[in-house]
Coordinates of C-alpha atoms in Angstrom, one line a residue:
Chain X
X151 CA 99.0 62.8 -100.9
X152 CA 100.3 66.1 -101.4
X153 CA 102.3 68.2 -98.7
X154 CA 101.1 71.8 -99.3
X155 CA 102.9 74.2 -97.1
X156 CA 101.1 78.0 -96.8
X157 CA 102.4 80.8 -95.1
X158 CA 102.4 82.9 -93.8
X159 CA 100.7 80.7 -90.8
X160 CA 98.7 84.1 -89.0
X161 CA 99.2 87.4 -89.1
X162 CA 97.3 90.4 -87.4
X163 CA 96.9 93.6 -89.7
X164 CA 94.9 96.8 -89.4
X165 CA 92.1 98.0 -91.4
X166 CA 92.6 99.1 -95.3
X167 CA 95.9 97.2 -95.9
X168 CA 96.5 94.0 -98.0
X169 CA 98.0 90.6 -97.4
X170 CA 99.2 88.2 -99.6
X171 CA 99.4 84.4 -98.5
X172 CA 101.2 82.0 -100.3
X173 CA 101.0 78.2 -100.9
X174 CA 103.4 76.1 -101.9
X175 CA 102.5 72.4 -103.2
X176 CA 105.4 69.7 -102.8
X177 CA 104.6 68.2 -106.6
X178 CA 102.7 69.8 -109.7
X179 CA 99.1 69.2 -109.3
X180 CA 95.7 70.1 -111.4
X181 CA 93.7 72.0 -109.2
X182 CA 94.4 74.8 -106.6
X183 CA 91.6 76.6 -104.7
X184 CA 91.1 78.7 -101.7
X185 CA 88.7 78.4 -99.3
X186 CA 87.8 80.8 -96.2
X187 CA 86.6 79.5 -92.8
X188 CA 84.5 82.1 -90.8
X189 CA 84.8 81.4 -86.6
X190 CA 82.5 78.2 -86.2
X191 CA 81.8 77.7 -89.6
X192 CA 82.6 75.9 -92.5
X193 CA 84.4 76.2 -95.5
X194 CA 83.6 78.6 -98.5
X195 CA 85.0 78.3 -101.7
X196 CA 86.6 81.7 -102.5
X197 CA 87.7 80.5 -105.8
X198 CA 89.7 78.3 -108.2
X199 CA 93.2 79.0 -109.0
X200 CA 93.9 78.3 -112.4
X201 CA 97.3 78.5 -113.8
X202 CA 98.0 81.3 -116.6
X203 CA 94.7 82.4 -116.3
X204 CA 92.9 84.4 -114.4
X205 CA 90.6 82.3 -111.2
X206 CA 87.2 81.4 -111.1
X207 CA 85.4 83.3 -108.1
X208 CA 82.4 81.9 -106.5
X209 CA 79.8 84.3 -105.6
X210 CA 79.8 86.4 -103.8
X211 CA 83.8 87.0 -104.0
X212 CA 85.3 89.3 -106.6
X213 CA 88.9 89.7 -108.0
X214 CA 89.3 93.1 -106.8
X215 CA 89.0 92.0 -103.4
X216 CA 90.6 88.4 -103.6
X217 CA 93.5 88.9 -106.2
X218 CA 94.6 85.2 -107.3
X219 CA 97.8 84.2 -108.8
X220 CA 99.0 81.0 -110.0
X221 CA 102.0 80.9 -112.3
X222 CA 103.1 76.9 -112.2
X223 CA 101.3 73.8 -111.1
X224 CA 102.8 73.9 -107.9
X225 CA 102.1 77.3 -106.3
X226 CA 99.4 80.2 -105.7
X227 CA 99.2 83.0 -103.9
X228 CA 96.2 84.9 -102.5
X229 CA 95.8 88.5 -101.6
X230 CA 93.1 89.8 -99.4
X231 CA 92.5 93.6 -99.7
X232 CA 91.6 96.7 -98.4
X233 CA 91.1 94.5 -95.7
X234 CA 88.0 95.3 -92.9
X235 CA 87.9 93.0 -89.3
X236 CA 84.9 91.1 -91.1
X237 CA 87.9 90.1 -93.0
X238 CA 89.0 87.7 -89.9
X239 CA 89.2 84.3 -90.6
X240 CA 91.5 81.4 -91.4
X241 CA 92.1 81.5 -95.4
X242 CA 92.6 77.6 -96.3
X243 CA 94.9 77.0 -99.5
X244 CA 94.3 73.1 -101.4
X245 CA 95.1 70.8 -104.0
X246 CA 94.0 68.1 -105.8
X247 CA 95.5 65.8 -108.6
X248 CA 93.2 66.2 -111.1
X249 CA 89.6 67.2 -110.8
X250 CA 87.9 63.9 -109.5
X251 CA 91.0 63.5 -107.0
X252 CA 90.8 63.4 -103.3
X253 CA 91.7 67.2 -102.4
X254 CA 93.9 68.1 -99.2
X255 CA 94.4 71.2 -97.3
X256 CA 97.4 73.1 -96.4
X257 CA 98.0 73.8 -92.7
X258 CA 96.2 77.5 -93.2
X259 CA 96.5 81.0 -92.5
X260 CA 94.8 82.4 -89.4
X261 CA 94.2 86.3 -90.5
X262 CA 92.9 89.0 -87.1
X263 CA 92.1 92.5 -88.7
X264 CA 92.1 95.3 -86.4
Chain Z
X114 CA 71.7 75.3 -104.7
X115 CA 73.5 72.1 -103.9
X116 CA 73.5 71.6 -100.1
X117 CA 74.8 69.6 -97.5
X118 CA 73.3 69.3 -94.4
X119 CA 74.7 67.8 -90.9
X120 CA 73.9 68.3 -87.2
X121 CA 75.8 70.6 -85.7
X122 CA 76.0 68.7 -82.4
X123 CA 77.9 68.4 -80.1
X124 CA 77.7 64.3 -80.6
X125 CA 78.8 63.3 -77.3
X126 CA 80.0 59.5 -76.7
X127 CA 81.6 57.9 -74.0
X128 CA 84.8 56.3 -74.6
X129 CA 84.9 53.0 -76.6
X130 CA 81.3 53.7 -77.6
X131 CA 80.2 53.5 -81.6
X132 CA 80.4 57.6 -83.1
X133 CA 77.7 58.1 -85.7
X134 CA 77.9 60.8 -88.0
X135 CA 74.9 61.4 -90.2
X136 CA 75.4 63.7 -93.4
X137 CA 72.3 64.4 -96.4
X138 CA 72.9 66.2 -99.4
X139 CA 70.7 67.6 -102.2
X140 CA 72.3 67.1 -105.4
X141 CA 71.4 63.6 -107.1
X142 CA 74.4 64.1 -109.6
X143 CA 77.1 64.2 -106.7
X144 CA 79.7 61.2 -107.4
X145 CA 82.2 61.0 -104.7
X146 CA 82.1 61.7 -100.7
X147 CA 84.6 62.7 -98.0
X148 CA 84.4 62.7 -94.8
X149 CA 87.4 65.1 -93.4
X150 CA 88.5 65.8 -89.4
X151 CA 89.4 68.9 -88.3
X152 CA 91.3 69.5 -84.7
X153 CA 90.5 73.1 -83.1
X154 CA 92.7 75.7 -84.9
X155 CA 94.3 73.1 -87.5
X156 CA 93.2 72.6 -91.1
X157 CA 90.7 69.4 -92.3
X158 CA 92.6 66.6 -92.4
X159 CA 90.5 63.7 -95.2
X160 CA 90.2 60.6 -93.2
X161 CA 87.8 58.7 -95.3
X162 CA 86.0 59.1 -99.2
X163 CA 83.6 57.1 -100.6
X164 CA 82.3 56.6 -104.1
X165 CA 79.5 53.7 -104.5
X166 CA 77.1 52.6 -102.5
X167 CA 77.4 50.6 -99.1
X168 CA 80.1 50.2 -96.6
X169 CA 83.5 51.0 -97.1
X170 CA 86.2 49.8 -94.0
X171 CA 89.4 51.9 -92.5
X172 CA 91.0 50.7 -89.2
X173 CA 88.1 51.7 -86.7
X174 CA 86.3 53.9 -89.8
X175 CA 83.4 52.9 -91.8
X176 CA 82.2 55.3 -94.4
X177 CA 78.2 54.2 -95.5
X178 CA 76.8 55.8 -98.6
X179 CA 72.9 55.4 -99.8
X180 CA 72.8 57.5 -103.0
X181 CA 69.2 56.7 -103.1
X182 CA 68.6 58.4 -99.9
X183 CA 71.4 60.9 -100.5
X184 CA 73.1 60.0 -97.4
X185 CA 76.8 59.3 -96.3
X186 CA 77.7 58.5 -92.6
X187 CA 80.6 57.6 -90.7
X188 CA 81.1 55.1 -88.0
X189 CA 83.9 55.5 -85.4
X190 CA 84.4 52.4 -83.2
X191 CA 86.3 52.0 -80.1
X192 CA 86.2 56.0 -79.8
X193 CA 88.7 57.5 -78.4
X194 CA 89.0 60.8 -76.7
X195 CA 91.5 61.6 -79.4
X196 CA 88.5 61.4 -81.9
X197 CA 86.9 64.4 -80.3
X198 CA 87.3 67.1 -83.4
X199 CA 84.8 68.5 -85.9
X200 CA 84.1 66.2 -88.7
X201 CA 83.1 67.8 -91.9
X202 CA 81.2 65.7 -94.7
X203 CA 82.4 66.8 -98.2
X204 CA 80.5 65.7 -101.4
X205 CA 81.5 66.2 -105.0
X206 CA 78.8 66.8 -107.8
X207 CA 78.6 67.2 -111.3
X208 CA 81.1 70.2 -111.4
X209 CA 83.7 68.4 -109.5
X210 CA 83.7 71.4 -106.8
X211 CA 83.5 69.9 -103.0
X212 CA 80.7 71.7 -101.1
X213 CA 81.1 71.0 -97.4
X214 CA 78.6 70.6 -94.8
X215 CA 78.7 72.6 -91.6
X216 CA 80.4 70.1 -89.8
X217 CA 79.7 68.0 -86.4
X218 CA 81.3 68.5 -83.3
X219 CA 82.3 65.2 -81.4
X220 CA 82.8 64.9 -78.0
X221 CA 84.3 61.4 -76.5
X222 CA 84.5 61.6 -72.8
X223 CA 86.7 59.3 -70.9

C-alpha cells in the first residue's frame, strides 16, 4: 500500500483567503484525487488529479474555487479559495495504483474558517 | 445517480458479539467493493474489498457480496471495543470512481 503524507495536517484561516494543501505519495502512482468530508458526513469527490493536465471536477466543484495541481506521479496539491466558514471540513488527499486498484487515504487536513 | 445506501446507526454490540454491517447500492455495473474504518478525527483506513460474489475471510472480517441483490456486508466477530469507529462501504462502478456510502457508526460496549 501506499504511504501518502498530506500537510499541512489543520489549519484555522479567516474568511477570503486561500490555502493550499499538499500531498505527498511515497511511490509514483496512477491516480490522485481529493475528496472533502463535511462534519458527520461522508466523503465527496472534489476531483481527480491528473498529471500535466488540468483535473476533472465533480459537480458541483469548479477550478476557480478548488485549483488542482499535479506535476509528477507522486505529488498534488490543492488550494481552497476565497475561502467562507462553509469552507470547514477535513480535505482528504488519495491514491491508487492504477484505476481498478484498491485506493488509500492520506492522514488529512482538518481546515476551521473563521 | 449511482448511490450507496447504509444505516446510519449507531450499531451497538456488546463485546465479543457478531457486528453486522449492511450496505445496498444502485448501480448494477459496479465491479469491486470496500469496506473502509474510520476512527473519530483520522482518515478511512480500507480494511476489507471484495470483487465476486460470496464470502471473502480476514482475521475476524468477512466481507459478503450478492451482486444480484446489490448488497455487500461485513461481519466483525469477537468485537472488540477497539472496533467501535465509523465504517464506510465504498463501491466502484463502471467509471472506476469510488462513491461512498454515508457510513455506520459502531458501538461495542464492554
Amino acid at each position: 500500500s501506499a504511504v501518502i503524507s498530506q500537510k499541512p495536517s489543520r489549519d484555522i484561516c479567516q474568511r477570503g483567503t486561500s490555502l493550499t494543501i499538499q500531498c505527498q505519495v511515497d511511490s509514483q502512482v496512477t491516480m490522485m484525487f481529493w475528496y472533502r468530508q463535511q462534519p458527520g458526513q461522508s466523503l465527496t469527490l472534489i476531483a481527480t488529479a491528473n498529471q500535466g493536465s488540468e483535473a476533472t471536477y465533480e459537480s458541483g466543484f469548479v477550478i476557480d474555487k478548488f485549483p488542482i495541481s499535479r506535476p509528477n506521479l507522486t505529488f498534488s496539491t490543492l488550494t481552497v479559495s476565497n475561502m467562507s466558514p462553509e469552507d470547514s471540513s477535513i480535505y482528504l488527499c488519495s491514491a491508487s495504483g492504477t484505476a481498478n486498484e484498491k485506493l488509500f487515504f492520506g492522514s488529512g487536513t482538518q481546515l476551521s474558517v473563521l | 445517480q449511482k448511490e450507496v445506501e447504509q444505516n446510519s446507526g449507531p450499531l451497538s454490540v456488546p463485546e465479543g458479539a457478531i457486528a453486522s454491517l449492511n450496505c445496498t447500492y444502485s448501480d448494477r455495473g459496479s465491479q469491486s467493493f470496500f469496506w473502509y474504518r474510520q476512527y473519530s478525527g483520522k482518515s478511512p483506513e480500507l480494511i476489507m474489498f471484495i470483487y465476486s460474489n460470496g464470502d471473502k475471510e480476514d482475521g475476524r472480517f468477512t466481507a459478503q457480496l450478492n451482486k444480484a441483490s446489490q448488497y455487500v456486508s461485513l461481519l466483525i466477530r469477537d468485537s472488540q471495543p477497539s472496533d467501535s469507529a465509523t465504517y464506510l462501504c465504498a463501491v466502484r462502478g463502471a467509471g472506476n470512481m469510488l462513491t461512498f456510502g454515508g457510513g455506520t457508526r459502531l458501538m461495542v460496549k464492554p
